[in-house]
Amino acid sequence: MEKRREPVRVARSSMPPFEEYADMIKKLWDSRWLTNMGELHHQLEEQLKEYLGASHLSLFVNGHMALETALRALGLTGEVITTPFTFASTAHAIVQNGLTPVFCDIRPDNYTLDPEKLEALITDKTSAILPVHVYGNFCDVEKIQEIARRHHLKVIYDAAHAFGEELQGIGAARFGDASMFSFHATKVFHTIEGGALAFHDLELEQRVNGLKNFGIMDEETVTLVGGNGKMNEFQAAMGLCNLKYIGQEIEKRRCIDRRYRERLEGTKGITLCKEEPGIKRNYAYMPVVFEGYKKSRDQVAAQLEAAGIYPRKYFYPCVNAYACYQDRYKQEDTPVAQRISMNVLTLPMYADLPLDTVDEICDIVLG
Ligand SMILES: *Cc1c(COP(=O)(O)O)cnc(C)c1O
């Protein structure tokens, strides 16, 4: 009997050579220094600062804690304007800080927060804007910054999808007051679980580093009411190993992206994210929007699943349609986000995805 291939999922974690990870963590059996800003934590922070072009960077146990801590460290109050077209973490981080999310609609061309609709949502309670570089598509950072400056608002980017990306040669880490990166196992670069906050202000560094370690400044001084967001040494070791291969990782993804584009671009009713000039991409995702196509998004998803291929409806439902938020918000208020979320399907994308499988996926999508 013909052997059925393994299920093809939307993402698959990249692993460094086992021996390299084993060598790296072996030292931990000698040092017994497993967490609390150890040697590997320090090395990874330095290397990532360099790679991302960040003036300051703080590692976290996961991306969500980094985001929650950023909002906390910036001392925000009242309302924070964000996008409903994102992962749960973005809005939850606002609410977990006792703040109120206000949802702004997205641009129809790259699905990021629409600056044209932003200003009308600003009230005297607004303290910040939290846009998302969704799928690694850059927000209109200039317009957002200009609006923020005029209204004295902070800007925190959810850059979970934008690891290593650059806009006109400027790294994603350099925009806004702070940017959060996620190093979850399914992301382009991972530390099993993990994340980081990048920012420019030295004063913020002390607050961020304090808040991720219970506000403990030294053995006898606790100055902030903080939680626990520290990255441990096993996570840092995975990061150091993976960072060595990040160039290869992104290059492999680029080839897969190109194959998808060759096969799917130009088909009536199928829209891929436009390749915008001046952007260095990381090819994190392959979102496809089906509008006016011979099959609906849900039909395409069902056909792929029947073949053992598991795409995801990222991001469906919109955050403002979640059960936990639906009594306070209406997704009809953000019609573009609602429409895209009904019609988008994120196809499998990971470095080791064989091009044959990409072809198989495209045959089903087009068939
Ligand atoms: C992955 C992700 C996060 C959260 O990151 P974790 O590291 O899983 O906590 C936040 N926002 C977006 C858009 C994400 O994709």
Short mmCIF file of C-alpha atoms and ligand atoms in Angstrom, two decimals:
data_model
loop_
_atom_site.label_atom_id
_atom_site.label_comp_id
_atom_site.label_asym_id
_atom_site.label_seq_id
_atom_site.Cartn_x
_atom_site.Cartn_y
_atom_site.Cartn_z
CA MET A 1 0.00 0.00 0.00
CA GLU A 2 1.16 3.50 -0.73
CA LYS A 3 2.38 5.26 2.39
CA ARG A 4 0.31 8.33 3.17
CA ARG A 5 2.40 11.32 3.88
CA GLU A 6 2.33 13.03 7.26
CA PRO A 7 -0.37 15.64 7.81
CA VAL A 8 0.76 19.03 6.46
CA ARG A 9 0.10 21.75 9.01
CA VAL A 10 0.14 25.50 8.60
CA ALA A 11 3.45 25.77 10.45
CA ARG A 12 6.24 23.47 11.58
CA SER A 13 8.94 24.43 14.04
CA SER A 14 12.48 24.70 12.70
CA MET A 15 14.97 22.73 14.76
CA PRO A 16 18.73 23.31 14.94
CA PRO A 17 21.00 20.25 14.69
CA PHE A 18 20.37 18.26 17.88
CA GLU A 19 24.08 18.10 18.82
CA GLU A 20 24.38 21.87 18.76
CA TYR A 21 21.52 22.29 21.20
CA ALA A 22 22.82 19.44 23.39
CA ASP A 23 26.28 21.04 23.54
CA MET A 24 24.80 24.38 24.47
CA ILE A 25 22.62 23.10 27.32
CA LYS A 26 25.31 20.71 28.63
CA LYS A 27 27.01 23.68 30.30
CA LEU A 28 23.87 24.22 32.35
CA TRP A 29 24.46 20.90 34.15
CA ASP A 30 27.75 22.34 35.36
CA SER A 31 26.74 25.90 36.10
CA ARG A 32 23.30 25.05 37.60
CA TRP A 33 22.26 28.52 36.47
CA LEU A 34 18.97 27.72 34.76
CA THR A 35 17.11 31.02 34.71
CA ASN A 36 17.21 34.63 36.03
CA MET A 37 19.27 36.37 33.36
CA GLY A 38 22.07 33.82 32.96
CA GLU A 39 24.95 33.74 30.51
CA LEU A 40 22.93 32.42 27.55
CA HIS A 41 20.19 34.97 28.19
CA HIS A 42 22.83 37.69 28.07
CA GLN A 43 24.36 36.34 24.84
CA LEU A 44 21.00 36.05 23.10
CA GLU A 45 20.01 39.57 24.13
CA GLU A 46 23.23 40.97 22.66
CA GLN A 47 22.92 38.98 19.42
CA LEU A 48 19.28 39.92 18.91
CA LYS A 49 19.96 43.57 19.60
CA GLU A 50 22.47 43.45 16.80
CA TYR A 51 20.31 41.41 14.41
CA LEU A 52 17.18 43.49 14.94
CA GLY A 53 19.03 46.80 15.09
CA ALA A 54 17.45 47.65 18.44
CA SER A 55 19.09 50.14 20.80
CA HIS A 56 17.55 48.35 23.81
CA LEU A 57 16.09 44.89 24.03
CA SER A 58 14.67 42.76 26.83
CA LEU A 59 13.94 39.04 26.53
CA PHE A 60 10.72 37.51 27.84
CA VAL A 61 9.29 34.09 28.59
CA ASN A 62 6.79 34.67 25.75
CA GLY A 63 5.63 37.43 23.43
CA HIS A 64 2.40 38.06 25.26
CA MET A 65 4.15 38.84 28.55
CA ALA A 66 6.45 41.21 26.67
CA LEU A 67 3.43 43.06 25.27
CA GLU A 68 1.60 43.20 28.60
CA THR A 69 4.76 44.51 30.23
CA ALA A 70 5.30 47.15 27.55
CA LEU A 71 1.84 48.62 28.15
CA ARG A 72 2.50 48.53 31.88
CA ALA A 73 5.96 50.08 31.65
CA LEU A 74 4.67 52.98 29.56
CA GLY A 75 2.14 53.84 32.28
CA LEU A 76 -0.86 53.91 29.94
CA THR A 77 -4.36 54.85 31.04
CA GLY A 78 -7.88 54.74 29.60
CA GLU A 79 -8.22 53.64 25.99
CA VAL A 80 -5.81 52.02 23.55
CA ILE A 81 -6.64 51.94 19.84
CA THR A 82 -5.82 48.65 18.15
CA THR A 83 -6.85 46.37 15.28
CA PRO A 84 -9.42 43.55 15.48
CA PHE A 85 -7.56 41.66 12.73
CA THR A 86 -4.93 39.98 14.88
CA PHE A 87 -4.23 37.19 17.33
CA ALA A 88 -6.06 37.18 20.70
CA SER A 89 -2.92 38.31 22.52
CA THR A 90 -2.98 41.90 21.19
CA ALA A 91 -6.34 42.95 22.66
CA HIS A 92 -6.02 40.73 25.75
CA ALA A 93 -2.77 42.51 26.68
CA ILE A 94 -4.71 45.80 26.76
CA VAL A 95 -7.54 44.39 28.88
CA GLN A 96 -5.17 42.57 31.26
CA ASN A 97 -3.69 46.00 32.04
CA GLY A 98 -7.10 47.36 33.03
CA LEU A 99 -7.28 49.40 29.81
CA THR A 100 -10.04 49.53 27.20
CA PRO A 101 -9.37 48.45 23.62
CA VAL A 102 -10.92 50.56 20.87
CA PHE A 103 -10.98 48.75 17.53
CA CYS A 104 -9.94 50.59 14.38
CA ASP A 105 -10.64 49.09 10.95
CA ILE A 106 -7.86 47.85 8.68
CA ARG A 107 -6.56 48.80 5.24
CA PRO A 108 -8.00 46.67 2.45
CA ASP A 109 -4.58 46.44 0.72
CA ASN A 110 -2.32 45.04 3.46
CA TYR A 111 -4.70 44.41 6.40
CA THR A 112 -2.85 46.65 8.88
CA LEU A 113 -4.51 49.37 10.96
CA ASP A 114 -5.97 52.08 8.69
CA PRO A 115 -4.53 55.46 9.70
CA GLU A 116 -7.33 57.22 7.78
CA LYS A 117 -9.81 55.82 10.30
CA LEU A 118 -7.61 56.29 13.34
CA GLU A 119 -8.08 59.92 14.22
CA ALA A 120 -11.89 59.72 14.52
CA LEU A 121 -11.44 57.16 17.33
CA ILE A 122 -9.16 59.31 19.48
CA THR A 123 -10.86 60.68 22.62
CA ASP A 124 -9.54 62.48 25.69
CA LYS A 125 -9.15 59.02 27.27
CA THR A 126 -6.86 57.64 24.55
CA SER A 127 -3.29 57.05 25.71
CA ALA A 128 -1.78 54.82 23.02
CA ILE A 129 -2.03 53.09 19.66
CA LEU A 130 -1.22 49.38 19.36
CA PRO A 131 -0.97 48.46 15.66
CA VAL A 132 0.10 45.05 14.33
CA HIS A 133 2.47 44.37 11.41
CA VAL A 134 0.09 41.57 10.49
CA TYR A 135 1.61 38.71 8.40
CA GLY A 136 4.78 40.82 8.43
CA ASN A 137 3.07 43.56 6.36
CA PHE A 138 4.36 46.89 7.62
CA CYS A 139 1.89 49.33 9.12
CA ASP A 140 1.95 52.87 7.76
CA VAL A 141 4.47 53.76 10.46
CA GLU A 142 4.95 57.35 9.27
CA LYS A 143 1.28 58.33 9.31
CA ILE A 144 0.69 56.57 12.61
CA GLN A 145 3.68 58.34 14.16
CA GLU A 146 2.50 61.69 12.87
CA ILE A 147 -0.99 61.22 14.37
CA ALA A 148 0.50 59.96 17.65
CA ARG A 149 2.79 62.98 17.86
CA ARG A 150 -0.06 65.42 17.31
CA HIS A 151 -2.19 63.79 20.01
CA HIS A 152 0.65 62.94 22.43
CA LEU A 153 -0.01 59.20 22.24
CA LYS A 154 2.41 56.31 22.73
CA VAL A 155 2.80 53.77 19.92
CA ILE A 156 3.52 50.12 20.71
CA TYR A 157 3.87 47.77 17.76
CA ASP A 158 2.85 44.15 17.91
CA ALA A 159 5.73 43.02 15.69
CA ALA A 160 5.19 39.31 16.44
CA HIS A 161 5.18 38.63 12.67
CA ALA A 162 7.93 41.05 11.66
CA PHE A 163 11.09 39.40 13.00
CA GLY A 164 14.11 40.57 10.99
CA GLU A 165 12.04 42.67 8.59
CA GLU A 166 13.13 46.06 7.35
CA LEU A 167 11.34 49.02 5.81
CA GLN A 168 13.66 51.13 3.59
CA GLY A 169 16.60 49.60 5.47
CA ILE A 170 15.18 50.35 8.92
CA GLY A 171 14.49 47.37 11.20
CA ALA A 172 10.96 46.81 12.54
CA ALA A 173 12.38 47.20 16.05
CA ARG A 174 12.99 50.90 15.51
CA PHE A 175 9.42 52.12 15.07
CA GLY A 176 7.16 53.48 17.81
CA ASP A 177 7.98 53.65 21.51
CA ALA A 178 8.30 49.87 21.76
CA SER A 179 7.93 46.78 19.57
CA MET A 180 7.08 43.28 20.71
CA PHE A 181 8.51 40.21 18.96
CA SER A 182 7.24 36.68 19.57
CA PHE A 183 9.58 33.68 19.54
CA HIS A 184 6.83 31.08 19.82
CA ALA A 185 7.60 27.65 18.33
CA THR A 186 5.53 28.42 15.21
CA LYS A 187 7.24 31.71 14.38
CA VAL A 188 10.04 32.37 11.86
CA PHE A 189 12.55 32.53 14.70
CA HIS A 190 11.77 30.71 17.93
CA THR A 191 13.03 29.96 21.44
CA ILE A 192 10.36 27.23 22.01
CA GLU A 193 8.27 29.87 23.78
CA GLY A 194 9.68 33.35 24.09
CA GLY A 195 9.59 36.95 23.08
CA ALA A 196 11.30 40.30 23.33
CA LEU A 197 10.60 43.96 23.70
CA ALA A 198 12.66 46.45 21.71
CA PHE A 199 12.67 50.16 22.56
CA HIS A 200 14.85 53.29 22.52
CA ASP A 201 14.55 54.83 25.95
CA LEU A 202 17.14 53.90 28.58
CA GLU A 203 14.74 54.77 31.40
CA LEU A 204 12.22 52.33 29.98
CA GLU A 205 14.84 49.58 30.12
CA GLN A 206 15.00 49.73 33.90
CA ARG A 207 11.22 49.62 34.21
CA VAL A 208 10.83 46.77 31.70
CA ASN A 209 13.59 44.69 33.28
CA GLY A 210 12.17 45.40 36.72
CA LEU A 211 8.60 44.53 35.79
CA LYS A 212 9.59 41.16 34.31
CA ASN A 213 11.23 40.16 37.62
CA PHE A 214 8.71 41.14 40.32
CA GLY A 215 10.01 44.70 40.43
CA ILE A 216 13.14 43.49 42.23
CA MET A 217 15.97 45.97 41.62
CA ASP A 218 18.48 44.44 44.01
CA GLU A 219 18.36 42.01 46.92
CA GLU A 220 16.81 44.52 49.27
CA THR A 221 15.00 46.90 46.94
CA VAL A 222 11.64 46.21 45.31
CA THR A 223 10.45 49.35 43.54
CA LEU A 224 7.69 48.12 41.21
CA VAL A 225 4.70 45.77 41.44
CA GLY A 226 5.85 43.44 38.69
CA GLY A 227 5.15 39.89 37.62
CA ASN A 228 7.38 37.12 36.28
CA GLY A 229 8.24 37.30 32.59
CA LYS A 230 11.80 35.98 32.54
CA MET A 231 13.18 33.84 29.73
CA ASN A 232 15.08 30.78 30.99
CA GLU A 233 18.45 29.42 29.83
CA PHE A 234 16.99 26.48 27.87
CA GLN A 235 14.91 28.89 25.83
CA ALA A 236 17.90 31.19 25.30
CA ALA A 237 19.99 28.19 24.17
CA MET A 238 17.37 27.32 21.54
CA GLY A 239 17.41 30.93 20.39
CA LEU A 240 21.20 31.06 20.07
CA CYS A 241 21.15 27.84 18.01
CA ASN A 242 18.29 28.97 15.78
CA LEU A 243 19.70 32.45 15.20
CA LYS A 244 22.74 30.90 13.48
CA TYR A 245 20.44 29.55 10.77
CA ILE A 246 18.02 32.44 10.41
CA GLY A 247 19.40 33.48 7.00
CA GLN A 248 18.85 30.00 5.59
CA GLU A 249 15.45 29.76 7.23
CA ILE A 250 14.22 32.94 5.55
CA GLU A 251 15.78 32.03 2.20
CA LYS A 252 13.94 28.68 2.16
CA ARG A 253 10.70 30.47 3.00
CA ARG A 254 11.33 32.92 0.16
CA CYS A 255 11.49 30.05 -2.34
CA ILE A 256 8.20 28.66 -1.06
CA ASP A 257 6.60 32.10 -1.22
CA ARG A 258 7.79 32.44 -4.82
CA ARG A 259 6.32 29.08 -5.78
CA TYR A 260 2.94 29.95 -4.28
CA ARG A 261 2.99 33.26 -6.14
CA GLU A 262 3.91 31.62 -9.45
CA ARG A 263 1.00 29.24 -9.11
CA LEU A 264 -1.72 31.43 -7.56
CA GLU A 265 -1.05 35.05 -8.50
CA GLY A 266 -3.27 36.47 -11.24
CA THR A 267 -6.12 34.00 -10.71
CA LYS A 268 -9.43 35.88 -10.68
CA GLY A 269 -10.94 35.91 -7.20
CA ILE A 270 -7.65 35.04 -5.45
CA THR A 271 -5.66 37.81 -3.74
CA LEU A 272 -2.19 37.38 -2.24
CA CYS A 273 -0.47 40.10 -0.19
CA LYS A 274 1.21 42.56 -2.57
CA GLU A 275 4.98 42.59 -2.60
CA GLU A 276 5.68 46.16 -1.58
CA PRO A 277 8.97 47.72 -2.71
CA GLY A 278 11.65 48.61 -0.17
CA ILE A 279 10.71 45.89 2.28
CA LYS A 280 13.00 43.10 3.47
CA ARG A 281 10.58 40.30 4.25
CA ASN A 282 10.69 37.20 6.43
CA TYR A 283 7.94 35.24 4.60
CA ALA A 284 6.25 34.28 7.85
CA TYR A 285 2.81 33.49 6.38
CA MET A 286 1.00 32.83 3.12
CA PRO A 287 -2.45 34.40 3.54
CA VAL A 288 -4.80 34.09 0.57
CA VAL A 289 -8.10 35.97 0.26
CA PHE A 290 -10.89 34.33 -1.74
CA GLU A 291 -13.41 36.90 -2.97
CA GLY A 292 -15.51 36.32 -6.06
CA TYR A 293 -13.69 33.02 -6.60
CA LYS A 294 -15.45 29.90 -7.86
CA LYS A 295 -15.07 28.41 -4.37
CA SER A 296 -15.51 29.99 -0.96
CA ARG A 297 -12.70 30.13 1.61
CA ASP A 298 -14.47 27.45 3.63
CA GLN A 299 -14.81 25.15 0.60
CA VAL A 300 -11.10 25.47 -0.17
CA ALA A 301 -10.25 24.76 3.49
CA ALA A 302 -12.48 21.67 3.53
CA GLN A 303 -10.91 20.31 0.31
CA LEU A 304 -7.41 20.77 1.68
CA GLU A 305 -8.32 19.11 4.97
CA ALA A 306 -9.77 16.14 3.12
CA ALA A 307 -6.28 15.70 1.62
CA GLY A 308 -4.56 15.87 5.03
CA ILE A 309 -3.48 19.50 4.63
CA TYR A 310 -4.42 21.85 7.46
CA PRO A 311 -4.45 25.55 6.60
CA ARG A 312 -5.73 28.01 9.23
CA LYS A 313 -8.29 30.77 9.08
CA TYR A 314 -5.94 33.40 10.49
CA PHE A 315 -7.52 35.71 11.60
CA TYR A 316 -11.06 34.46 11.93
CA PRO A 317 -13.06 35.44 13.87
CA CYS A 318 -12.06 39.06 14.36
CA VAL A 319 -11.19 39.88 17.97
CA ASN A 320 -14.26 42.14 18.31
CA ALA A 321 -16.44 39.10 17.54
CA TYR A 322 -14.91 36.90 20.28
CA ALA A 323 -17.38 35.58 22.86
CA CYS A 324 -15.47 37.43 25.60
CA TYR A 325 -15.81 40.79 23.82
CA GLN A 326 -19.00 40.54 21.77
CA ASP A 327 -21.27 42.20 24.31
CA ARG A 328 -19.08 45.32 24.19
CA TYR A 329 -18.17 45.49 20.50
CA LYS A 330 -19.69 44.92 17.06
CA GLN A 331 -17.59 43.55 14.25
CA GLU A 332 -19.83 45.47 11.84
CA ASP A 333 -18.01 48.59 13.10
CA THR A 334 -14.87 47.33 11.37
CA PRO A 335 -16.31 46.11 8.04
CA VAL A 336 -13.02 45.64 6.18
CA ALA A 337 -11.62 43.45 8.96
CA GLN A 338 -14.87 41.52 9.08
CA ARG A 339 -14.81 40.94 5.31
CA ILE A 340 -11.17 39.87 5.17
CA SER A 341 -11.55 37.56 8.16
CA MET A 342 -14.50 35.81 6.45
CA ASN A 343 -12.48 35.20 3.28
CA VAL A 344 -8.86 34.66 4.27
CA LEU A 345 -7.06 31.35 4.50
CA THR A 346 -3.46 31.00 5.63
CA LEU A 347 -1.76 28.24 3.67
CA PRO A 348 1.07 26.04 5.03
CA MET A 349 4.38 27.92 5.17
CA TYR A 350 7.56 26.66 6.79
CA ALA A 351 11.17 26.31 5.75
CA ASP A 352 11.09 22.55 5.10
CA LEU A 353 7.79 22.50 3.21
CA PRO A 354 8.62 20.57 0.00
CA LEU A 355 7.84 22.40 -3.25
CA ASP A 356 5.93 19.26 -4.38
CA THR A 357 3.59 19.78 -1.47
CA VAL A 358 3.20 23.45 -2.40
CA ASP A 359 2.19 22.26 -5.88
CA GLU A 360 -0.23 19.76 -4.40
CA ILE A 361 -1.79 22.52 -2.28
CA CYS A 362 -2.06 24.85 -5.27
CA ASP A 363 -3.63 22.08 -7.40
CA ILE A 364 -6.37 21.66 -4.80
CA VAL A 365 -6.88 25.43 -4.41
CA LEU A 366 -7.12 25.89 -8.19
CA GLY A 367 -8.95 22.63 -8.97
C1 LIG B 1 2.24 34.88 18.32
C2 LIG B 1 1.58 36.21 18.49
C3 LIG B 1 1.53 36.88 19.73
C4 LIG B 1 1.88 36.26 21.05
O1 LIG B 1 3.07 35.71 21.15
P1 LIG B 1 3.38 34.49 22.15
O2 LIG B 1 4.86 34.43 22.07
O3 LIG B 1 2.70 33.27 21.62
O4 LIG B 1 2.91 34.87 23.51
C5 LIG B 1 1.00 38.18 19.76
N1 LIG B 1 0.53 38.77 18.66
C6 LIG B 1 0.53 38.15 17.46
C7 LIG B 1 -0.01 38.89 16.28
C8 LIG B 1 1.03 36.85 17.34
O5 LIG B 1 0.99 36.23 16.15
#
